[in-house]
CSV table of C-alpha atoms and ligand atoms in Angstrom, one decimal:
chain,number,residue,atom,x,y,z
A,1055,MET,CA,9.5,3.0,-0.1
A,1056,PRO,CA,13.2,2.7,-0.1
A,1057,GLU,CA,14.8,2.7,-3.7
A,1058,LEU,CA,17.9,1.8,-5.1
A,1059,PRO,CA,20.0,4.4,-3.1
A,1060,GLU,CA,18.2,3.0,0.4
A,1061,VAL,CA,18.8,-0.4,-0.4
A,1062,GLU,CA,22.6,-0.2,-1.7
A,1063,THR,CA,23.2,1.9,1.7
A,1064,ILE,CA,21.4,-0.8,3.8
A,1065,ARG,CA,23.7,-3.7,1.9
A,1066,ARG,CA,26.9,-1.8,2.2
A,1067,ASP,CA,26.2,-1.2,6.2
A,1068,LEU,CA,25.2,-4.8,6.9
A,1069,ALA,CA,27.5,-6.8,4.6
A,1070,PRO,CA,30.8,-6.7,6.9
A,1071,LEU,CA,28.6,-7.4,9.8
A,1072,LEU,CA,26.4,-10.4,8.4
A,1073,VAL,CA,28.9,-12.1,5.9
A,1074,GLY,CA,30.6,-15.3,7.5
A,1075,ARG,CA,27.8,-15.3,10.2
A,1076,THR,CA,26.1,-18.3,11.0
A,1077,ILE,CA,22.4,-17.8,11.9
A,1078,VAL,CA,21.5,-19.5,15.5
A,1079,ALA,CA,18.0,-18.6,15.9
A,1080,THR,CA,15.1,-17.0,13.4
A,1081,ARG,CA,11.9,-15.7,14.4
A,1082,ILE,CA,9.0,-14.5,12.5
A,1083,HIS,CA,6.6,-12.8,14.7
A,1084,ALA,CA,2.6,-13.8,14.5
A,1085,SER,CA,2.0,-9.9,13.4
A,1086,ALA,CA,4.1,-10.8,10.0
A,1087,GLU,CA,1.3,-12.5,8.0
A,1088,ARG,CA,2.8,-12.1,4.8
A,1089,LEU,CA,6.2,-12.1,5.4
A,1090,ALA,CA,7.4,-15.3,4.1
A,1091,VAL,CA,6.3,-16.1,0.6
A,1092,THR,CA,8.0,-19.2,-0.3
A,1093,HIS,CA,7.3,-21.1,2.9
A,1094,THR,CA,5.1,-21.4,6.1
A,1095,PRO,CA,6.5,-19.1,8.7
A,1096,ARG,CA,7.9,-22.1,11.0
A,1097,ALA,CA,9.5,-23.7,7.8
A,1098,LEU,CA,11.0,-20.8,7.0
A,1099,GLU,CA,12.8,-20.4,10.6
A,1100,ARG,CA,13.7,-23.9,10.2
A,1101,THR,CA,15.5,-23.5,6.9
A,1102,LEU,CA,17.1,-20.4,7.7
A,1103,THR,CA,18.4,-21.6,11.0
A,1104,GLY,CA,21.7,-23.1,10.9
A,1105,ARG,CA,22.9,-21.4,7.6
A,1106,ARG,CA,25.9,-19.2,7.1
A,1107,ILE,CA,25.7,-16.0,4.9
A,1108,GLU,CA,28.4,-16.2,2.1
A,1109,ALA,CA,27.7,-12.8,0.5
A,1110,LEU,CA,25.2,-9.7,0.8
A,1111,GLU,CA,24.1,-8.7,-2.8
A,1112,ARG,CA,21.5,-6.3,-4.2
A,1113,HIS,CA,19.3,-6.5,-7.6
A,1114,GLY,CA,16.8,-3.3,-7.8
A,1115,LYS,CA,15.5,-2.6,-4.8
A,1116,TYR,CA,15.9,-6.6,-3.4
A,1117,LEU,CA,18.6,-7.6,-1.0
A,1118,VAL,CA,19.9,-11.0,-1.7
A,1119,ALA,CA,21.9,-13.2,1.1
A,1120,ARG,CA,23.3,-16.1,-0.4
A,1121,LEU,CA,23.7,-19.2,1.9
A,1122,ASP,CA,25.8,-21.9,2.4
A,1123,ASP,CA,23.6,-24.1,0.8
A,1124,GLY,CA,23.2,-22.6,-2.5
A,1125,ARG,CA,20.3,-20.9,-1.6
A,1126,SER,CA,19.4,-17.4,-1.7
A,1127,TRP,CA,17.3,-15.7,1.1
A,1128,VAL,CA,15.8,-12.6,-0.9
A,1129,LEU,CA,14.5,-9.6,1.4
A,1130,HIS,CA,12.2,-6.8,-0.2
A,1131,LEU,CA,11.1,-3.8,2.4
A,1132,ARG,CA,8.3,-2.7,0.3
A,1133,MET,CA,6.8,0.5,1.6
A,1134,THR,CA,8.0,1.1,5.0
A,1135,GLY,CA,10.1,-2.3,6.1
A,1136,SER,CA,13.8,-1.6,7.9
A,1137,LEU,CA,16.4,-4.2,8.5
A,1138,VAL,CA,18.6,-2.9,11.8
A,1139,HIS,CA,21.5,-4.5,13.2
A,1140,ALA,CA,21.3,-4.6,16.9
A,1141,PRO,CA,22.5,-6.9,19.8
A,1142,GLN,CA,20.4,-9.6,20.9
A,1143,SER,CA,19.7,-8.4,24.0
A,1144,GLU,CA,18.2,-5.2,22.9
A,1145,ALA,CA,14.0,-5.3,23.1
A,1146,ALA,CA,11.6,-5.4,20.2
A,1147,ASP,CA,9.9,-2.4,19.3
A,1148,ARG,CA,6.5,-2.7,18.4
A,1149,PHE,CA,6.9,-2.4,14.7
A,1150,GLU,CA,9.6,-5.5,14.6
A,1151,ARG,CA,8.1,-8.5,12.3
A,1152,ALA,CA,11.1,-10.5,12.5
A,1153,ARG,CA,14.5,-11.3,13.8
A,1154,VAL,CA,17.3,-13.5,13.1
A,1155,ASP,CA,20.2,-14.0,15.7
A,1156,PHE,CA,24.0,-14.3,14.7
A,1157,ASP,CA,26.4,-16.7,16.0
A,1158,ASP,CA,28.6,-13.5,17.6
A,1159,GLY,CA,25.6,-12.5,19.8
A,1160,SER,CA,24.2,-9.8,17.2
A,1161,SER,CA,20.7,-9.6,15.5
A,1162,LEU,CA,19.1,-8.6,12.7
A,1163,ARG,CA,15.5,-6.8,13.2
A,1164,LEU,CA,13.3,-6.3,10.4
A,1165,ARG,CA,10.9,-3.3,11.8
A,1166,ASP,CA,7.7,-2.5,9.2
A,1167,MET,CA,4.8,-0.6,9.9
A,1168,ARG,CA,2.5,-1.7,6.9
A,1169,LYS,CA,3.8,-5.2,6.8
A,1170,PHE,CA,3.9,-5.2,3.0
A,1171,ALA,CA,8.0,-6.5,3.2
A,1172,THR,CA,8.6,-10.0,2.1
A,1173,TRP,CA,11.3,-12.8,2.3
A,1174,HIS,CA,11.7,-15.7,-0.1
A,1175,LEU,CA,14.1,-18.6,0.2
A,1176,VAL,CA,14.9,-20.0,-3.4
A,1177,ARG,CA,17.8,-21.6,-5.2
A,1178,ASP,CA,17.9,-18.9,-7.9
A,1179,ALA,CA,17.4,-15.2,-6.8
A,1180,ARG,CA,15.3,-14.5,-10.0
A,1181,GLU,CA,12.5,-16.7,-8.8
A,1182,ALA,CA,11.7,-14.3,-6.4
A,1183,MET,CA,12.1,-10.9,-8.6
A,1184,PRO,CA,10.0,-11.8,-11.9
A,1185,HIS,CA,9.3,-8.9,-14.5
A,1186,THR,CA,12.8,-7.5,-13.0
A,1187,GLY,CA,15.4,-6.1,-15.5
A,1188,PRO,CA,19.0,-5.1,-15.2
A,1189,ASP,CA,20.0,-2.9,-12.2
A,1190,ALA,CA,20.1,0.5,-12.8
A,1191,LEU,CA,23.5,0.6,-11.5
A,1192,SER,CA,24.9,-2.5,-13.4
A,1193,GLY,CA,26.7,-2.5,-16.5
A,1194,ALA,CA,23.8,-4.2,-18.1
A,1195,TRP,CA,21.7,-1.1,-18.0
A,1196,SER,CA,23.6,0.8,-20.8
A,1197,ALA,CA,22.1,3.8,-22.5
A,1198,ALA,CA,21.7,1.4,-25.7
A,1199,TRP,CA,19.4,-0.8,-23.9
A,1200,LEU,CA,17.5,2.1,-22.2
A,1201,ARG,CA,16.9,3.1,-25.5
A,1202,ALA,CA,15.6,-0.1,-26.9
A,1203,ALA,CA,13.6,-0.6,-23.8
A,1204,LEU,CA,11.7,3.0,-24.0
A,1205,ALA,CA,11.3,2.8,-27.7
A,1206,ARG,CA,8.6,-0.2,-27.2
A,1207,ARG,CA,6.9,1.8,-24.5
A,1208,SER,CA,4.0,4.4,-25.5
A,1209,VAL,CA,3.7,5.2,-21.3
A,1210,ALA,CA,4.7,8.5,-20.0
A,1211,VAL,CA,8.4,8.1,-19.7
A,1212,LYS,CA,7.7,8.5,-15.8
A,1213,ALA,CA,5.9,5.5,-15.9
A,1214,ALA,CA,8.4,3.9,-17.8
A,1215,LEU,CA,11.2,4.6,-15.7
A,1216,LEU,CA,9.0,3.0,-12.6
A,1217,ASP,CA,8.7,-0.3,-14.2
A,1218,GLN,CA,11.2,-2.4,-12.9
A,1219,ALA,CA,11.6,-4.3,-16.0
A,1220,VAL,CA,13.0,-1.1,-17.4
A,1221,CYS,CA,15.0,0.4,-14.4
A,1222,ALA,CA,15.3,-2.1,-11.5
A,1223,GLY,CA,15.6,-0.1,-8.2
A,1224,VAL,CA,14.3,3.1,-9.6
A,1225,GLY,CA,11.1,4.3,-7.8
A,1226,ASN,CA,9.2,7.8,-7.2
A,1227,ILE,CA,11.5,10.2,-5.9
A,1228,TYR,CA,15.0,9.3,-8.6
A,1229,ALA,CA,12.3,9.1,-11.4
A,1230,ASP,CA,11.4,12.6,-11.0
A,1231,GLU,CA,15.0,13.9,-10.2
A,1232,ALA,CA,16.4,12.3,-13.5
A,1233,CYS,CA,13.4,13.9,-15.4
A,1234,TRP,CA,14.3,17.3,-14.1
A,1235,LEU,CA,18.3,16.9,-14.5
A,1236,ALA,CA,17.5,15.5,-18.2
A,1237,ARG,CA,14.9,18.6,-18.9
A,1238,ILE,CA,12.3,15.8,-19.9
A,1239,ASP,CA,8.6,16.5,-19.1
A,1240,PRO,CA,7.8,13.4,-17.2
A,1241,ARG,CA,4.2,13.1,-19.2
A,1242,THR,CA,5.9,12.8,-22.7
A,1243,PRO,CA,5.4,9.2,-24.2
A,1244,ALA,CA,8.6,7.2,-23.4
A,1245,CYS,CA,8.8,6.0,-27.2
A,1246,GLU,CA,8.8,10.0,-28.7
A,1247,LEU,CA,12.1,10.4,-26.7
A,1248,GLY,CA,15.0,10.9,-29.5
A,1249,PRO,CA,18.0,8.8,-29.0
A,1250,ARG,CA,20.1,12.1,-27.7
A,1251,ARG,CA,17.3,12.5,-24.6
A,1252,VAL,CA,17.3,8.9,-23.6
A,1253,THR,CA,20.8,9.3,-23.5
A,1254,ARG,CA,20.9,12.2,-21.4
A,1255,LEU,CA,18.1,10.6,-19.5
A,1256,HIS,CA,20.3,7.7,-18.8
A,1257,ALA,CA,22.9,9.7,-17.8
A,1258,ALA,CA,20.8,11.6,-15.2
A,1259,LEU,CA,19.2,8.7,-13.4
A,1260,ARG,CA,23.0,7.5,-12.8
A,1261,GLU,CA,23.9,11.0,-11.4
A,1262,THR,CA,21.0,11.1,-9.2
A,1263,LEU,CA,21.2,7.3,-8.1
A,1264,ALA,CA,25.0,8.4,-7.4
A,1265,ALA,CA,24.5,11.4,-5.6
A,1266,SER,CA,22.0,9.7,-3.3
A,1267,LEU,CA,24.6,6.7,-2.6
A,1268,GLU,CA,26.9,9.8,-1.3
A,1269,HIS,CA,24.1,11.2,1.2
A,1270,ARG,CA,23.3,7.5,2.4
A,1271,GLY,CA,19.7,7.7,0.8
A,1272,SER,CA,16.9,10.0,1.1
A,1273,SER,CA,14.6,9.7,4.4
A,1274,PHE,CA,11.3,11.6,3.5
A,1275,SER,CA,9.7,9.0,5.8
A,1276,ASP,CA,10.4,6.0,7.1
A,1277,TYR,CA,13.6,5.1,5.6
A,1278,ARG,CA,16.4,3.9,8.0
A,1279,ASP,CA,19.7,2.7,7.0
A,1280,GLY,CA,21.5,-0.9,8.4
A,1281,LEU,CA,22.6,0.7,11.6
A,1282,GLY,CA,19.4,2.7,12.4
A,1283,ALA,CA,20.3,6.1,10.8
A,1284,ALA,CA,18.4,8.2,8.5
A,1285,GLY,CA,19.9,9.3,5.1
A,1286,TRP,CA,20.2,13.0,4.0
A,1287,HIS,CA,20.0,13.4,0.3
A,1288,HIS,CA,16.3,14.5,0.5
A,1289,VAL,CA,17.4,17.7,1.5
A,1290,HIS,CA,19.4,18.1,-2.1
A,1291,VAL,CA,16.5,17.1,-4.4
A,1292,HIS,CA,16.0,19.3,-7.1
A,1293,VAL,CA,11.9,18.4,-7.7
A,1294,PHE,CA,11.0,15.8,-5.7
A,1295,ARG,CA,8.1,17.4,-3.1
A,1296,ARG,CA,9.2,20.5,-3.7
A,1297,ASP,CA,6.0,21.3,-5.5
A,1298,GLY,CA,5.3,25.4,-5.2
A,1299,ALA,CA,9.3,26.2,-4.3
A,1300,PRO,CA,10.9,28.0,-7.6
A,1301,CYS,CA,12.9,25.9,-9.8
A,1302,GLU,CA,16.6,26.0,-9.3
A,1303,ARG,CA,17.2,26.3,-13.0
A,1304,CYS,CA,14.8,28.9,-13.9
A,1305,GLY,CA,12.5,30.1,-10.6
A,1306,THR,CA,9.2,28.6,-12.1
A,1307,PRO,CA,7.4,26.9,-9.1
A,1308,ILE,CA,7.4,23.3,-9.4
A,1309,ALA,CA,4.2,21.5,-10.4
A,1310,LYS,CA,3.0,18.4,-9.3
A,1311,VAL,CA,0.6,16.5,-11.2
A,1312,ARG,CA,-0.4,12.5,-11.1
A,1313,VAL,CA,1.2,10.2,-13.7
A,1314,ALA,CA,0.5,6.6,-13.5
A,1315,GLY,CA,-1.3,6.9,-10.2
A,1316,ARG,CA,1.9,8.4,-8.5
A,1317,GLY,CA,2.2,12.0,-7.6
A,1318,THR,CA,4.9,13.6,-10.2
A,1319,HIS,CA,7.0,16.8,-9.4
A,1320,PHE,CA,8.4,18.7,-12.3
A,1321,CYS,CA,9.4,22.3,-14.0
A,1322,PRO,CA,6.9,23.4,-16.3
A,1323,ARG,CA,8.9,25.7,-17.9
A,1324,CYS,CA,12.2,23.8,-18.2
A,1325,GLN,CA,10.9,20.5,-18.7
A,1326,ARG,CA,10.0,19.7,-22.3
A,1327,ARG,CA,8.2,17.4,-24.0
B,1503,ZN,ZN1,12.7,24.9,-14.5
């Protein structure tokens, strides 16, 4: 699933191509049964068409296109969604679920093998993202805020990091990476971390997100940027999907366990409870 660095890379790629453009046609294909959340597919097509995109923003894993009628078109790629900017003349491939054509001859194609992607069209973007806290790259997501949020949670720190109310934008890859950087066992109850360790975790999360952004995201599976290319941060990860390989700090084989139902990778020696 695309996480914060992947969605931000897509946003940065697409913003200069889409902002200022007017939508001249919208087509949600019959195979995209669950894409339109707030409207029927036909009503969403009608409502989007004719609108101009004024800004392309991001909150957590959501992309938010601000429209000239004051509404927000909120896109979430979920498991396998990708957005690719292509000429209108380019043929659809078999996983294309929707397309939006613009007044300059270009189009935006949603590809989504698993079909979990969602589009909302709302007055207030926050309506489309319930239970979502501050974005993990925003100023509001401070170390003090994270300390307060973790102090209230008795779940494993890994589960707390995956909670979008705690760290909007963080998913499995960057939660594991941040715990390794901060030398914290991901199974530790969140409320048991002292203030110094939470501050270290906060810095580690910012560090791993920034490093991935630099590498245009991680392409472990389907992720593609806004131009259709893979990111390359997956070759720079320290623990994620490196189970059995030596820890870069101490040489101990990286272990894999399940935490909060998700495969979790960590060093059993230098990550402490
Ligand atoms: Zn180690």
